PDB file of C-alpha atoms in Angstrom:
ATOM      1  CA  MET A   1     112.114  -7.715 151.826  1.00  0.00           C
ATOM      2  CA  VAL A   2     114.747  -8.227 149.195  1.00  0.00           C
ATOM      3  CA  GLU A   3     117.298 -10.858 150.114  1.00  0.00           C
ATOM      4  CA  TYR A   4     120.353  -8.683 149.622  1.00  0.00           C
ATOM      5  CA  MET A   5     118.912  -6.144 152.077  1.00  0.00           C
ATOM      6  CA  GLU A   6     118.338  -8.856 154.641  1.00  0.00           C
ATOM      7  CA  GLY A   7     121.936  -9.953 154.662  1.00  0.00           C
ATOM      8  CA  THR A   8     121.029 -13.439 153.520  1.00  0.00           C
ATOM      9  CA  SER A   9     122.309 -15.233 150.506  1.00  0.00           C
ATOM     10  CA  ARG A  10     120.690 -17.677 148.154  1.00  0.00           C
ATOM     11  CA  ARG A  11     121.748 -21.157 149.110  1.00  0.00           C
ATOM     12  CA  ARG A  12     120.907 -24.522 147.700  1.00  0.00           C
ATOM     13  CA  ALA A  13     118.327 -26.320 149.733  1.00  0.00           C
ATOM     14  CA  GLU A  14     119.805 -29.015 151.937  1.00  0.00           C
ATOM     15  CA  PRO A  15     118.747 -32.576 151.175  1.00  0.00           C
ATOM     16  CA  GLU A  16     116.179 -33.996 153.542  1.00  0.00           C
ATOM     17  CA  GLY A  17     117.643 -35.156 156.807  1.00  0.00           C
ATOM     18  CA  GLU A  18     120.832 -33.038 156.727  1.00  0.00           C
ATOM     19  CA  GLY A  19     119.279 -30.444 158.998  1.00  0.00           C
ATOM     20  CA  ASP A  20     118.775 -33.060 161.689  1.00  0.00           C
ATOM     21  CA  ARG A  21     122.442 -33.989 162.074  1.00  0.00           C
ATOM     22  CA  PRO A  22     124.594 -32.362 164.792  1.00  0.00           C
ATOM     23  CA  GLY A  23     125.776 -28.931 163.694  1.00  0.00           C
ATOM     24  CA  GLY A  24     123.146 -28.784 160.907  1.00  0.00           C
ATOM     25  CA  ARG A  25     120.163 -26.466 161.039  1.00  0.00           C
ATOM     26  CA  SER A  26     116.660 -27.670 160.516  1.00  0.00           C
ATOM     27  CA  ALA A  27     114.316 -25.956 158.096  1.00  0.00           C
ATOM     28  CA  ARG A  28     112.444 -24.496 161.050  1.00  0.00           C
ATOM     29  CA  ALA A  29     115.628 -23.001 162.512  1.00  0.00           C
ATOM     30  CA  ARG A  30     116.605 -21.531 159.136  1.00  0.00           C
ATOM     31  CA  ALA A  31     113.124 -20.060 158.692  1.00  0.00           C
ATOM     32  CA  ARG A  32     113.247 -18.565 162.197  1.00  0.00           C
ATOM     33  CA  ALA A  33     116.677 -17.042 161.529  1.00  0.00           C
ATOM     34  CA  ALA A  34     115.415 -15.561 158.258  1.00  0.00           C
ATOM     35  CA  ALA A  35     112.362 -14.126 160.004  1.00  0.00           C
ATOM     36  CA  ASP A  36     114.550 -12.639 162.741  1.00  0.00           C
ATOM     37  CA  MET A  37     116.802 -11.032 160.145  1.00  0.00           C
ATOM     38  CA  ALA A  38     113.807  -9.642 158.267  1.00  0.00           C
ATOM     39  CA  HIS A  39     112.424  -8.206 161.505  1.00  0.00           C
ATOM     40  CA  THR A  40     115.772  -6.570 162.286  1.00  0.00           C
ATOM     41  CA  CYS A  41     116.039  -5.095 158.780  1.00  0.00           C
ATOM     42  CA  GLU A  42     112.498  -3.729 158.928  1.00  0.00           C
ATOM     43  CA  ARG A  43     113.161  -2.162 162.318  1.00  0.00           C
ATOM     44  CA  ILE A  44     116.417  -0.580 161.147  1.00  0.00           C
ATOM     45  CA  SER A  45     114.939   0.695 157.858  1.00  0.00           C
ATOM     46  CA  VAL A  46     112.477   2.960 159.715  1.00  0.00           C
ATOM     47  CA  ASP A  47     115.054   4.189 162.232  1.00  0.00           C
ATOM     48  CA  PRO A  48     115.511   7.990 161.826  1.00  0.00           C
ATOM     49  CA  ARG A  49     119.291   7.561 162.008  1.00  0.00           C
ATOM     50  CA  PHE A  50     119.210   5.092 159.111  1.00  0.00           C
ATOM     51  CA  VAL A  51     117.099   7.514 157.070  1.00  0.00           C
ATOM     52  CA  LYS A  52     119.656  10.220 157.885  1.00  0.00           C
ATOM     53  CA  LEU A  53     122.472   7.893 156.799  1.00  0.00           C
ATOM     54  CA  ARG A  54     120.803   7.172 153.472  1.00  0.00           C
ATOM     55  CA  ARG A  55     120.222  10.884 152.860  1.00  0.00           C
ATOM     56  CA  ARG A  56     123.827  11.752 153.656  1.00  0.00           C
ATOM     57  CA  PHE A  57     125.101   9.064 151.322  1.00  0.00           C
ATOM     58  CA  ALA A  58     122.673  10.075 148.553  1.00  0.00           C
ATOM     59  CA  LEU A  59     123.710  13.727 148.839  1.00  0.00           C
ATOM     60  CA  GLN A  60     127.409  12.846 148.872  1.00  0.00           C
ATOM     61  CA  PHE A  61     127.033  10.518 145.894  1.00  0.00           C
ATOM     62  CA  THR A  62     124.966  13.056 143.936  1.00  0.00           C
ATOM     63  CA  LEU A  63     127.530  15.797 144.511  1.00  0.00           C
ATOM     64  CA  LEU A  64     130.368  13.475 143.482  1.00  0.00           C
ATOM     65  CA  VAL A  65     128.720  12.292 140.279  1.00  0.00           C
ATOM     66  CA  THR A  66     127.527  15.780 139.356  1.00  0.00           C
ATOM     67  CA  THR A  67     130.982  17.267 139.851  1.00  0.00           C
ATOM     68  CA  PHE A  68     132.688  14.516 137.872  1.00  0.00           C
ATOM     69  CA  LEU A  69     130.216  14.597 134.970  1.00  0.00           C
ATOM     70  CA  GLY A  70     130.261  18.407 134.946  1.00  0.00           C
ATOM     71  CA  GLY A  71     134.039  18.481 134.647  1.00  0.00           C
ATOM     72  CA  TYR A  72     134.083  15.788 131.996  1.00  0.00           C
ATOM     73  CA  MET A  73     131.294  17.392 129.943  1.00  0.00           C
ATOM     74  CA  ALA A  74     133.031  20.787 130.164  1.00  0.00           C
ATOM     75  CA  TYR A  75     136.183  19.183 128.772  1.00  0.00           C
ATOM     76  CA  LEU A  76     134.223  17.519 125.956  1.00  0.00           C
ATOM     77  CA  PHE A  77     132.359  20.700 125.013  1.00  0.00           C
ATOM     78  CA  LEU A  78     135.527  22.774 125.091  1.00  0.00           C
ATOM     79  CA  SER A  79     137.204  20.177 122.877  1.00  0.00           C
ATOM     80  CA  ALA A  80     134.324  20.251 120.426  1.00  0.00           C
ATOM     81  CA  TYR A  81     133.340  23.945 120.378  1.00  0.00           C
ATOM     82  CA  ALA A  82     136.304  25.961 121.687  1.00  0.00           C
ATOM     83  CA  ARG A  83     139.086  24.642 119.535  1.00  0.00           C
ATOM     84  CA  ASP A  84     140.919  27.962 119.406  1.00  0.00           C
ATOM     85  CA  PHE A  85     140.976  28.129 123.201  1.00  0.00           C
ATOM     86  CA  MET A  86     142.149  24.542 123.481  1.00  0.00           C
ATOM     87  CA  ARG A  87     145.051  25.261 121.036  1.00  0.00           C
ATOM     88  CA  VAL A  88     146.524  28.022 123.204  1.00  0.00           C
ATOM     89  CA  GLN A  89     150.146  27.130 124.009  1.00  0.00           C
ATOM     90  CA  ILE A  90     151.073  27.200 127.680  1.00  0.00           C
ATOM     91  CA  PHE A  91     154.664  25.952 127.377  1.00  0.00           C
ATOM     92  CA  ASP A  92     156.637  24.694 124.393  1.00  0.00           C
ATOM     93  CA  SER A  93     154.450  21.818 123.225  1.00  0.00           C
ATOM     94  CA  ILE A  94     151.904  21.877 126.016  1.00  0.00           C
ATOM     95  CA  ASN A  95     148.550  23.442 125.282  1.00  0.00           C
ATOM     96  CA  VAL A  96     145.328  23.966 127.238  1.00  0.00           C
ATOM     97  CA  ALA A  97     143.750  20.764 125.833  1.00  0.00           C
ATOM     98  CA  LEU A  98     146.607  18.607 127.173  1.00  0.00           C
ATOM     99  CA  LEU A  99     146.470  20.238 130.599  1.00  0.00           C
ATOM    100  CA  LEU A 100     142.693  19.847 130.813  1.00  0.00           C
ATOM    101  CA  GLY A 101     142.982  16.207 129.695  1.00  0.00           C
ATOM    102  CA  ILE A 102     145.508  15.463 132.402  1.00  0.00           C
ATOM    103  CA  GLY A 103     143.272  17.453 134.752  1.00  0.00           C
ATOM    104  CA  GLN A 104     140.583  14.820 134.264  1.00  0.00           C
ATOM    105  CA  PHE A 105     142.810  12.274 135.987  1.00  0.00           C
ATOM    106  CA  LEU A 106     143.568  14.763 138.756  1.00  0.00           C
ATOM    107  CA  LEU A 107     139.846  15.495 139.145  1.00  0.00           C
ATOM    108  CA  THR A 108     139.114  11.773 139.488  1.00  0.00           C
ATOM    109  CA  PHE A 109     141.709  11.298 142.233  1.00  0.00           C
ATOM    110  CA  VAL A 110     140.665  14.450 144.092  1.00  0.00           C
ATOM    111  CA  LEU A 111     137.009  13.412 144.023  1.00  0.00           C
ATOM    112  CA  ALA A 112     137.892   9.885 145.248  1.00  0.00           C
ATOM    113  CA  TRP A 113     139.927  11.388 148.077  1.00  0.00           C
ATOM    114  CA  ALA A 114     137.125  13.816 148.974  1.00  0.00           C
ATOM    115  CA  PHE A 115     134.536  11.011 148.891  1.00  0.00           C
ATOM    116  CA  SER A 116     136.689   8.872 151.197  1.00  0.00           C
ATOM    117  CA  ARG A 117     137.337  11.724 153.608  1.00  0.00           C
ATOM    118  CA  THR A 118     133.707  12.816 153.731  1.00  0.00           C
ATOM    119  CA  SER A 119     132.549   9.239 154.207  1.00  0.00           C
ATOM    120  CA  ALA A 120     134.982   8.683 157.056  1.00  0.00           C
ATOM    121  CA  ARG A 121     133.812  11.854 158.755  1.00  0.00           C
ATOM    122  CA  ALA A 122     130.041  11.917 158.129  1.00  0.00           C
ATOM    123  CA  VAL A 123     128.782   8.532 156.912  1.00  0.00           C
ATOM    124  CA  ASP A 124     130.920   5.791 158.488  1.00  0.00           C
ATOM    125  CA  PRO A 125     130.472   6.819 162.146  1.00  0.00           C
ATOM    126  CA  LEU A 126     126.701   6.896 161.728  1.00  0.00           C
ATOM    127  CA  ALA A 127     126.712   3.518 159.964  1.00  0.00           C
ATOM    128  CA  GLU A 128     128.850   2.050 162.735  1.00  0.00           C
ATOM    129  CA  GLU A 129     126.500   3.449 165.383  1.00  0.00           C
ATOM    130  CA  ILE A 130     123.478   1.926 163.653  1.00  0.00           C
ATOM    131  CA  ARG A 131     125.265  -1.426 163.222  1.00  0.00           C
ATOM    132  CA  ASP A 132     126.335  -1.528 166.889  1.00  0.00           C
ATOM    133  CA  ARG A 133     122.883  -0.636 168.117  1.00  0.00           C
ATOM    134  CA  ALA A 134     121.293  -3.346 165.982  1.00  0.00           C
ATOM    135  CA  ARG A 135     123.740  -5.920 167.332  1.00  0.00           C
ATOM    136  CA  ASP A 136     123.096  -4.815 170.922  1.00  0.00           C
ATOM    137  CA  GLU A 137     119.327  -5.030 170.447  1.00  0.00           C
ATOM    138  CA  ASP A 138     119.677  -8.489 168.919  1.00  0.00           C
ATOM    139  CA  ARG A 139     121.801  -9.665 171.840  1.00  0.00           C
ATOM    140  CA  ILE A 140     119.213  -8.327 174.264  1.00  0.00           C
ATOM    141  CA  ASP A 141     116.433 -10.095 172.363  1.00  0.00           C
ATOM    142  CA  GLY A 142     118.461 -13.326 172.407  1.00  0.00           C
ATOM    143  CA  ARG A 143     119.087 -13.445 168.656  1.00  0.00           C
ATOM    144  CA  VAL A 144     122.452 -13.614 167.001  1.00  0.00           C
ATOM    145  CA  MET A 145     122.928 -11.258 164.042  1.00  0.00           C
ATOM    146  CA  HIS A 146     125.355 -12.459 161.388  1.00  0.00           C
TER     147      HIS A 146
END
């Protein structure tokens, strides 16, 4: 498995003998902890709830990016090919182009808010459930998950 998926980080190897001191971990203990983490990650990666979580996130992310890029590309194409439309005056010195340009900022904030709200409602509870279950299983097995 890839290290970032295992929750481990790349650390410098300890000099010989440091693992034997009190509070230090021997190479065997570190290898066992890494193997336990890999086992936990493999078990979670095939869990149907984890697959569901990944699908929800992928769908949410795809919708977000598609909506943002669609709005931005529409603004660019209108600016390039519909110049007469973009020149239409709405108020004194405010035209359609200015409103649509400011609308890009509004679209960004609305999409960020929608992403946060949807994540809190559909993705985060499932992720928390998976995390709690993995911790409970590790406690039952006698391992400590970091």
